PDB file of C-alpha atoms in Angstrom:
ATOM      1  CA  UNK A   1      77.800  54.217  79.556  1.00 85.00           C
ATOM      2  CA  UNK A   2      79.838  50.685  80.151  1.00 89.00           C
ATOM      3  CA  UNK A   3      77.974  50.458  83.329  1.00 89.00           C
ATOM      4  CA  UNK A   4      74.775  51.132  82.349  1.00 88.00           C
ATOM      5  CA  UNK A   5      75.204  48.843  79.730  1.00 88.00           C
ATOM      6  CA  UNK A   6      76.296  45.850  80.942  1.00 90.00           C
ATOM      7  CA  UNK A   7      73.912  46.104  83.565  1.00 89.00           C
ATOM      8  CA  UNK A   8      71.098  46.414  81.209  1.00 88.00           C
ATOM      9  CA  UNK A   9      72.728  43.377  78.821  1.00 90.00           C
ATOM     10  CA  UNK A  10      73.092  41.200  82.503  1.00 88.00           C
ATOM     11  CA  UNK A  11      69.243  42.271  83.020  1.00 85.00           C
ATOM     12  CA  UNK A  12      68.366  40.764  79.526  1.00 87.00           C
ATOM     13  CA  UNK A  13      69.975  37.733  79.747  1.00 86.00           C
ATOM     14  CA  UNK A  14      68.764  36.982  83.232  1.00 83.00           C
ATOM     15  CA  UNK A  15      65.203  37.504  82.254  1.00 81.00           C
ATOM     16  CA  UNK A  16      65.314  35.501  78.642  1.00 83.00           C
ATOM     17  CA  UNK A  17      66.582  32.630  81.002  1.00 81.00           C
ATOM     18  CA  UNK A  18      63.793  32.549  83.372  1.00 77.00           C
ATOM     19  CA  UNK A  19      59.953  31.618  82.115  1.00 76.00           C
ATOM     20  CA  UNK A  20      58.580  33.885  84.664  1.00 77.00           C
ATOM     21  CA  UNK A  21      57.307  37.385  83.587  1.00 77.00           C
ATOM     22  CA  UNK A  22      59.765  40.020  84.591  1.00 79.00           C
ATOM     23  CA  UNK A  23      59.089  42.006  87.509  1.00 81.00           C
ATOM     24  CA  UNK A  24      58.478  45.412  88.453  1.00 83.00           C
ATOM     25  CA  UNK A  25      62.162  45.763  90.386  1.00 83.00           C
ATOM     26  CA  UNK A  26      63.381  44.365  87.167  1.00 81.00           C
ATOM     27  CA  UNK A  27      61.761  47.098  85.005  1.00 85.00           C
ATOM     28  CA  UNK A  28      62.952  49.581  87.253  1.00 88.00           C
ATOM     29  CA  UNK A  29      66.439  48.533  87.220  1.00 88.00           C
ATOM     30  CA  UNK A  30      66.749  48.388  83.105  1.00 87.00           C
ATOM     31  CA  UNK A  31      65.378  51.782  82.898  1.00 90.00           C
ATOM     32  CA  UNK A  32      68.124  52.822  85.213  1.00 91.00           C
ATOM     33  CA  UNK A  33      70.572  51.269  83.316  1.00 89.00           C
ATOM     34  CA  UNK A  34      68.896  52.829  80.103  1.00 90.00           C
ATOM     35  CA  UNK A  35      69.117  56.319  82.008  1.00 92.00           C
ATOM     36  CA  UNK A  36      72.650  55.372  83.038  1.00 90.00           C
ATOM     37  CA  UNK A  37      73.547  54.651  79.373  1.00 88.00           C
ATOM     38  CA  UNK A  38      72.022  58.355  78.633  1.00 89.00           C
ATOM     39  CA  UNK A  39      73.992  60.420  80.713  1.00 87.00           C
ATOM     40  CA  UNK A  40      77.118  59.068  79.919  1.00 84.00           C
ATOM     41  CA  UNK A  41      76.073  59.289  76.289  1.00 81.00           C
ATOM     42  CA  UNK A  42      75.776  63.068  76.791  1.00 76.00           C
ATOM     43  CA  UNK A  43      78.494  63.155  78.941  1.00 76.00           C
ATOM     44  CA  UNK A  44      80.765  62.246  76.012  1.00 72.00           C
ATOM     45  CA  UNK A  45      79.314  65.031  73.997  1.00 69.00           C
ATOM     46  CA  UNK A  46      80.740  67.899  76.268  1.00 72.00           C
ATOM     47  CA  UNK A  47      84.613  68.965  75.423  1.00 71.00           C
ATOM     48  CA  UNK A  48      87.684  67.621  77.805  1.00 77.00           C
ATOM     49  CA  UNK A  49      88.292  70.933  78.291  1.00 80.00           C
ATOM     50  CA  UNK A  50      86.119  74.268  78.591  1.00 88.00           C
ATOM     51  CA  UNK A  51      89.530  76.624  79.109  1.00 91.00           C
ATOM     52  CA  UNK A  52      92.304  76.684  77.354  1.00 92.00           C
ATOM     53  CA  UNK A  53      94.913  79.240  78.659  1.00 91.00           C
ATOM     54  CA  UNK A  54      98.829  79.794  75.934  1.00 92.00           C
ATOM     55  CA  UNK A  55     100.442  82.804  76.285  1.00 92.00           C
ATOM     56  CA  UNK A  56      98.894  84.640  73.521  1.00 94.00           C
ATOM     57  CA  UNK A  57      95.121  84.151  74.119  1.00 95.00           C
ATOM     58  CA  UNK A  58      92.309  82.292  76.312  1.00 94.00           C
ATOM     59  CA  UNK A  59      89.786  80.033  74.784  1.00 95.00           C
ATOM     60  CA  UNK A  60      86.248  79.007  75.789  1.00 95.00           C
ATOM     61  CA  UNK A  61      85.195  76.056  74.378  1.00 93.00           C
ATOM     62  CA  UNK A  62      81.545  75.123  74.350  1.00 91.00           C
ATOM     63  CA  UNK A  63      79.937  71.514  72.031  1.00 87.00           C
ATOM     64  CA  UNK A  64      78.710  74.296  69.461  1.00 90.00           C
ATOM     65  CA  UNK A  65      81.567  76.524  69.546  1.00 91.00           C
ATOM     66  CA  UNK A  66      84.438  78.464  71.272  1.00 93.00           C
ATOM     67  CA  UNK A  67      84.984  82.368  71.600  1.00 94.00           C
ATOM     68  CA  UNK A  68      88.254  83.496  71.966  1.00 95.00           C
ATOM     69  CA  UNK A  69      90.646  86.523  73.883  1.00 96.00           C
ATOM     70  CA  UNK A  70      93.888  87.292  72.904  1.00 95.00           C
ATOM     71  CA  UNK A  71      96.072  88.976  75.416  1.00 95.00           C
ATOM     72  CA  UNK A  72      96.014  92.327  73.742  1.00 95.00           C
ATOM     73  CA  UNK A  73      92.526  92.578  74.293  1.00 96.00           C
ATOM     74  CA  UNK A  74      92.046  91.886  77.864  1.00 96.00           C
ATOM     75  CA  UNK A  75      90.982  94.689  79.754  1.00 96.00           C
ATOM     76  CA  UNK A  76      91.103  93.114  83.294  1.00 95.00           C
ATOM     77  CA  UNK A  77      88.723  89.884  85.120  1.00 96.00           C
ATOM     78  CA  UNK A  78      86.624  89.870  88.148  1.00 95.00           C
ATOM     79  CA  UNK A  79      83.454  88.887  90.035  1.00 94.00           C
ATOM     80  CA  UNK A  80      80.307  90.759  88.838  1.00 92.00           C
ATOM     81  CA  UNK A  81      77.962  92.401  91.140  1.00 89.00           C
ATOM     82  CA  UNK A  82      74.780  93.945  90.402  1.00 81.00           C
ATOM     83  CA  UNK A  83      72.144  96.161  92.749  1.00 72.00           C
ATOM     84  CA  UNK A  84      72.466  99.226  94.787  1.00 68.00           C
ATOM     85  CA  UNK A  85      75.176 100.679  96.056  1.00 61.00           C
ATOM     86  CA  UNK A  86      74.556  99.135  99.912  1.00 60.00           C
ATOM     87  CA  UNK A  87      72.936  95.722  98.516  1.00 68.00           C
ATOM     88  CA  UNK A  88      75.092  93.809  95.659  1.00 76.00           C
ATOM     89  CA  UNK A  89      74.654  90.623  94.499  1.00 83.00           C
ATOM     90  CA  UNK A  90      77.625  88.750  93.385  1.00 88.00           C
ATOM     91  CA  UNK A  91      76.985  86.668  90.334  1.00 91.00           C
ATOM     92  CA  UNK A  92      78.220  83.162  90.213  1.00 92.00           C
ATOM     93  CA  UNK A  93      80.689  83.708  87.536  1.00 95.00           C
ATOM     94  CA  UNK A  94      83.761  85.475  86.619  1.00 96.00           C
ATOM     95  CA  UNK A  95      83.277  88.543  84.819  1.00 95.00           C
ATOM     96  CA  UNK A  96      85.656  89.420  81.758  1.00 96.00           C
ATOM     97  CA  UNK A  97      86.146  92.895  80.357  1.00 97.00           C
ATOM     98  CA  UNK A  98      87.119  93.915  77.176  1.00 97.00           C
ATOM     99  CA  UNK A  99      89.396  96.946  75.168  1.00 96.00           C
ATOM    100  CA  UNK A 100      87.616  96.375  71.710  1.00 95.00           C
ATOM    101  CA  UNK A 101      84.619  94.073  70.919  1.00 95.00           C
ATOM    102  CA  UNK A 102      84.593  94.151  67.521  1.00 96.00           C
ATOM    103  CA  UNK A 103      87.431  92.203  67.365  1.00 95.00           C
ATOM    104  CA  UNK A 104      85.757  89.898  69.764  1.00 96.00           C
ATOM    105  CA  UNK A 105      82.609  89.794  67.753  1.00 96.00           C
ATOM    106  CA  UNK A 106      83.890  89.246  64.440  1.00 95.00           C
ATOM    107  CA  UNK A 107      85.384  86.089  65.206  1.00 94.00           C
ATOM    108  CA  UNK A 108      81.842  84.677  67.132  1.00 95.00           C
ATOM    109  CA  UNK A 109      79.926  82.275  65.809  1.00 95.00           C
ATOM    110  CA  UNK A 110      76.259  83.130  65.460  1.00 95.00           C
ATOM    111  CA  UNK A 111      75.283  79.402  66.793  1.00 95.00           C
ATOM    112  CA  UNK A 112      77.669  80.072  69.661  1.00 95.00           C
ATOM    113  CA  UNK A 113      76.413  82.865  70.604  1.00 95.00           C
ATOM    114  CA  UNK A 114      72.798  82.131  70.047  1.00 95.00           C
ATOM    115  CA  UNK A 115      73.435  79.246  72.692  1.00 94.00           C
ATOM    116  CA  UNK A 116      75.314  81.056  75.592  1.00 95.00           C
ATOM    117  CA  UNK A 117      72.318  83.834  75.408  1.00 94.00           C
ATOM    118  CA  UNK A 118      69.892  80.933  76.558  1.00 94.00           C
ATOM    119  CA  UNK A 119      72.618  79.727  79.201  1.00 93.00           C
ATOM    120  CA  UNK A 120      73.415  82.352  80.722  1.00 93.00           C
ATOM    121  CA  UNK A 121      70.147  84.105  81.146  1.00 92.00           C
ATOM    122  CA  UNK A 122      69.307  83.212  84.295  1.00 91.00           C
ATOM    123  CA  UNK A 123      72.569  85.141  85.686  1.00 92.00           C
ATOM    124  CA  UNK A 124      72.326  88.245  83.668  1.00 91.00           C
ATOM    125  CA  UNK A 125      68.145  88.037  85.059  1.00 88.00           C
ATOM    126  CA  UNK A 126      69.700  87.618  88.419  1.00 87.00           C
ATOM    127  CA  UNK A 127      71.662  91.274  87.746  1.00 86.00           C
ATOM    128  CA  UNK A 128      68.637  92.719  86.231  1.00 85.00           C
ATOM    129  CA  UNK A 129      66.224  91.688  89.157  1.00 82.00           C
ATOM    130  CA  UNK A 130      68.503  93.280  91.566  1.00 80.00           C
ATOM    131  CA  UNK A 131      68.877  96.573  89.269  1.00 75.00           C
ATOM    132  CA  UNK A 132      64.551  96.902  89.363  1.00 74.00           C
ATOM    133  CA  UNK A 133      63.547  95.772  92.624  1.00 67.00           C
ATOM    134  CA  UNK A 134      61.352  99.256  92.832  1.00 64.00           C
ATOM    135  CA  UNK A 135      60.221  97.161  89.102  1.00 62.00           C
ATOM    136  CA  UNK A 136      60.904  99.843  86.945  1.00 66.00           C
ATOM    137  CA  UNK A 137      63.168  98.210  84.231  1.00 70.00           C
ATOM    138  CA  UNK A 138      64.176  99.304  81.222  1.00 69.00           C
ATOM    139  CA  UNK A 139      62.673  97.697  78.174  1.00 69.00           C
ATOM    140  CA  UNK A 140      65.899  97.115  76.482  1.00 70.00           C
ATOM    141  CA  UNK A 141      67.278  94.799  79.317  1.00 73.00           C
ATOM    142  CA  UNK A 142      65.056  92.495  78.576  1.00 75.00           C
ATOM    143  CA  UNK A 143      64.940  92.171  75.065  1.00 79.00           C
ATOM    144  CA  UNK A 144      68.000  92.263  72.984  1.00 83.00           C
ATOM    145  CA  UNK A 145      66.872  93.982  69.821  1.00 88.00           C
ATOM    146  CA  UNK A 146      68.631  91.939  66.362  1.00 90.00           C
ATOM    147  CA  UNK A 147      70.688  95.232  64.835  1.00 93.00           C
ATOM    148  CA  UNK A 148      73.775  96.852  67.205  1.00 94.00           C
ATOM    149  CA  UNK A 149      76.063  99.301  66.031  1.00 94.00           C
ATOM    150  CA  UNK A 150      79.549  99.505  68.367  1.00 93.00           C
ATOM    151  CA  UNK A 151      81.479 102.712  69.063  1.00 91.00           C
ATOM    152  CA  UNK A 152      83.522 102.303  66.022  1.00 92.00           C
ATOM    153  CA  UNK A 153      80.533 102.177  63.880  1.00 92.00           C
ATOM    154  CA  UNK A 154      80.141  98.633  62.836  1.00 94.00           C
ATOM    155  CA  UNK A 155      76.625  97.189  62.302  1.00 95.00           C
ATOM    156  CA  UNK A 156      75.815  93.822  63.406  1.00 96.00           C
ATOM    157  CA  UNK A 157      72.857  91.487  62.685  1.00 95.00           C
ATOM    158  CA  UNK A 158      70.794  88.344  63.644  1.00 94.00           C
ATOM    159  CA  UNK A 159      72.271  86.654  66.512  1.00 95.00           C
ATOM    160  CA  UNK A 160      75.582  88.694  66.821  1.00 96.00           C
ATOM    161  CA  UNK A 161      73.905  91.850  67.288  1.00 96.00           C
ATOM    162  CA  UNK A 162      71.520  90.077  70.058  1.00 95.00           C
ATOM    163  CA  UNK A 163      74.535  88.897  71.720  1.00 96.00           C
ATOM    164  CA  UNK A 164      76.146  92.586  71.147  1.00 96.00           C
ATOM    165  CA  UNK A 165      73.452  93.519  73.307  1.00 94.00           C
ATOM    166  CA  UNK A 166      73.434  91.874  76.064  1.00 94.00           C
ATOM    167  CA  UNK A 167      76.751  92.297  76.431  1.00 95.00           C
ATOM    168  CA  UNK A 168      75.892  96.252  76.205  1.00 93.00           C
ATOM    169  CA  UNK A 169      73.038  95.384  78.881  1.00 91.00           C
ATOM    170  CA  UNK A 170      75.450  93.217  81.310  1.00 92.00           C
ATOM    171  CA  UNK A 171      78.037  95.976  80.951  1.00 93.00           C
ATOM    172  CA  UNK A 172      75.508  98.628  82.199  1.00 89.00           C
ATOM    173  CA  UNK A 173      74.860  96.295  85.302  1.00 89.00           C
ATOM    174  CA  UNK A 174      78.385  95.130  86.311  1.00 91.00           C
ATOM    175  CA  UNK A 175      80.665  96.666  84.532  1.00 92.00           C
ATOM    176  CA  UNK A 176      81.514  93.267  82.613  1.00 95.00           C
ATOM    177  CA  UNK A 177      81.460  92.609  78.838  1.00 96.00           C
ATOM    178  CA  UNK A 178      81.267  88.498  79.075  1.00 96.00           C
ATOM    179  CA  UNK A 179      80.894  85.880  81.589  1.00 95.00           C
ATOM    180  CA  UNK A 180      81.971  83.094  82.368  1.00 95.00           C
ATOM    181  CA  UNK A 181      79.573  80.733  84.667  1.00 93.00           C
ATOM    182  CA  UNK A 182      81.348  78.923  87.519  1.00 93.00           C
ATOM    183  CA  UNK A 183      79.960  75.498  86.168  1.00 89.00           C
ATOM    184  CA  UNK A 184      82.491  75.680  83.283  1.00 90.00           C
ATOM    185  CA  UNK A 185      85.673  76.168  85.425  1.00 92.00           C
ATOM    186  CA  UNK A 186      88.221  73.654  87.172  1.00 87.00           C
ATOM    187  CA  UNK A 187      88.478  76.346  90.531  1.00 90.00           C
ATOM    188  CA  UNK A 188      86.205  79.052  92.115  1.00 92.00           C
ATOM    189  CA  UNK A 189      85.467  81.832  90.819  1.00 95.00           C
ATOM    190  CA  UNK A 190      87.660  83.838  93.077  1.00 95.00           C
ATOM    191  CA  UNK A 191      90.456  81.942  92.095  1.00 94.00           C
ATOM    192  CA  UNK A 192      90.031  81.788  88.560  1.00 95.00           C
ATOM    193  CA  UNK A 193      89.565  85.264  87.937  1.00 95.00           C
ATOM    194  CA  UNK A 194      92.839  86.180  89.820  1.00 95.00           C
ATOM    195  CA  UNK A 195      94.380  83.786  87.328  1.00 95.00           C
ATOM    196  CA  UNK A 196      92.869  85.500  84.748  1.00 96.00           C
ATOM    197  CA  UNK A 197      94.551  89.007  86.090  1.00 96.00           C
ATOM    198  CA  UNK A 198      98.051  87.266  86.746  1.00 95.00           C
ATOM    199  CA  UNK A 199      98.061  86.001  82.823  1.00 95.00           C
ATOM    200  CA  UNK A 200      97.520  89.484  81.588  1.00 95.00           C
ATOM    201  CA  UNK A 201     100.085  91.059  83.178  1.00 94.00           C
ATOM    202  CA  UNK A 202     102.448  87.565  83.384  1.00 93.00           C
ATOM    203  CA  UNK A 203     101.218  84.937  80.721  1.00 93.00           C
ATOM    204  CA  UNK A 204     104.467  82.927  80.066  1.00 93.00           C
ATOM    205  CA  UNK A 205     105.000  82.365  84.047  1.00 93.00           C
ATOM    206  CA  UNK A 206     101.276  81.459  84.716  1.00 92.00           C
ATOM    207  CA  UNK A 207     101.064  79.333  81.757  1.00 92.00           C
ATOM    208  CA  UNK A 208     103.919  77.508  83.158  1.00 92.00           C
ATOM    209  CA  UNK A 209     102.745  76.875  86.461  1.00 89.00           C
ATOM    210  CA  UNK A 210      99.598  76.105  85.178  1.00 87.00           C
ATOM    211  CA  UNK A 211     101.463  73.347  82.980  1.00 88.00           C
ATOM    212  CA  UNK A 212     103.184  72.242  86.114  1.00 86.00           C
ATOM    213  CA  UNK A 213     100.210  71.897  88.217  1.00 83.00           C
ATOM    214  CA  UNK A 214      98.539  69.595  85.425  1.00 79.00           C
ATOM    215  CA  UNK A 215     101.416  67.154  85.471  1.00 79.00           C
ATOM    216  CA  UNK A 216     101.282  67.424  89.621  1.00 77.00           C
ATOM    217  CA  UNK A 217      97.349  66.452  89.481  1.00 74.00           C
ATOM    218  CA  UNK A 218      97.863  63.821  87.024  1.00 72.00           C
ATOM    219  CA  UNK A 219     100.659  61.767  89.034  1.00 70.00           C
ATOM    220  CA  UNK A 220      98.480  62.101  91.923  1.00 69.00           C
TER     221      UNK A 220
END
């Protein structure tokens, strides 16, 4: 944003001065600094941080939102793959599995969720296309009906129970309640996901390294 805009202010100026008409290289180079401006404008939007890791719980954080684990209710982490038994796919993202849901639902926010089902489409499609390649697929995979009832018998609605779902639908496919895509993560997947598994079963120790590795990147 401070670049693009002083080079769009130094591109005024320069051109008031001068009587000629301004030129196309001149045009060209204002609307990069207007695109420049643009970017960082929505750049400043996103949060600092899309993890957040204490020793009680884990924390996405999205711009409309943030969903959130606590310990107690982390079944285990790990790469999703979808397809036959001779020919999976590993998704690009870290699969998350849950031991209740509902306690994992109730706290979503139907804009959140309503968001993260048009993000991460594509990768639950990219399960689902390897699931059909004979192109027999289930109805349901594809559309995620508005009413879901869990195990324990509570109904949800609206954009909850769509979310509900597909989280029924990506479980069917990889065995995964959630994901998390690897654009949202400060490591690979591989990594990250081993992380995940370390915090469940030590959270105090890998929240402390974790703390110590933050101060180690920021002196560098």
């Amino acid at each position: 944003m401070i670049v693009g805009g002083i080079s769009l202010a130094v591109i005024m100026i320069f051109v008031s001065l001068r009587s000629s008409a301004i030129s196309v290289l001149e045009i060209a180079l204002a609307s990069s600094a207007i695109v420049a401006i643009l970017i960082g404008f929505l750049k400043s939007q996103q949060p600092y941080y899309s993890i957040l890791l204490d020793a009680q719980q884990v924390i996405y954080v999205h711009k409309f939102g943030q969903w959130q684990i606590g310990i107690h209710n982390l079944h285990s982490s790990g790469i999703p793959k979808a397809g036959e038994t001779l020919e999976l796919l590993e998704l690009n993202a870290v699969g998350i599995k849950l031991i209740n849901i509902d306690e994992f639902l109730q706290a979503l926010s139907p804009r959140l969720a309503g968001k993260l089902l048009i993000e991460q489409r594509h990768i639950f499609l990219q399960a689902v296309k390897m699931h059909c390649k004979n192109g027999n697929c289930p109805s349901e995979w594809l559309i995620e009906p508005d009413e879901f009832k869990s195990d324990s018998g509570q109904l949800y609605t609206g954009l909850i129970a769509m979310f509900a779902n597909r989280m029924h639908n990506l479980k069917t496919l990889t065995g995964y309640d959630l994901l998390l895509p690897a654009n949202v993560l400060d490591r690979d997947i591989w990594r990250f996901s081993t992380l995940i598994n370390r915090w469940k079963i030590s959270p105090e120790q890998v929240v402390k390294n974790l703390r110590e590795e933050q101060v180690t990147n920021e002196q560098m």
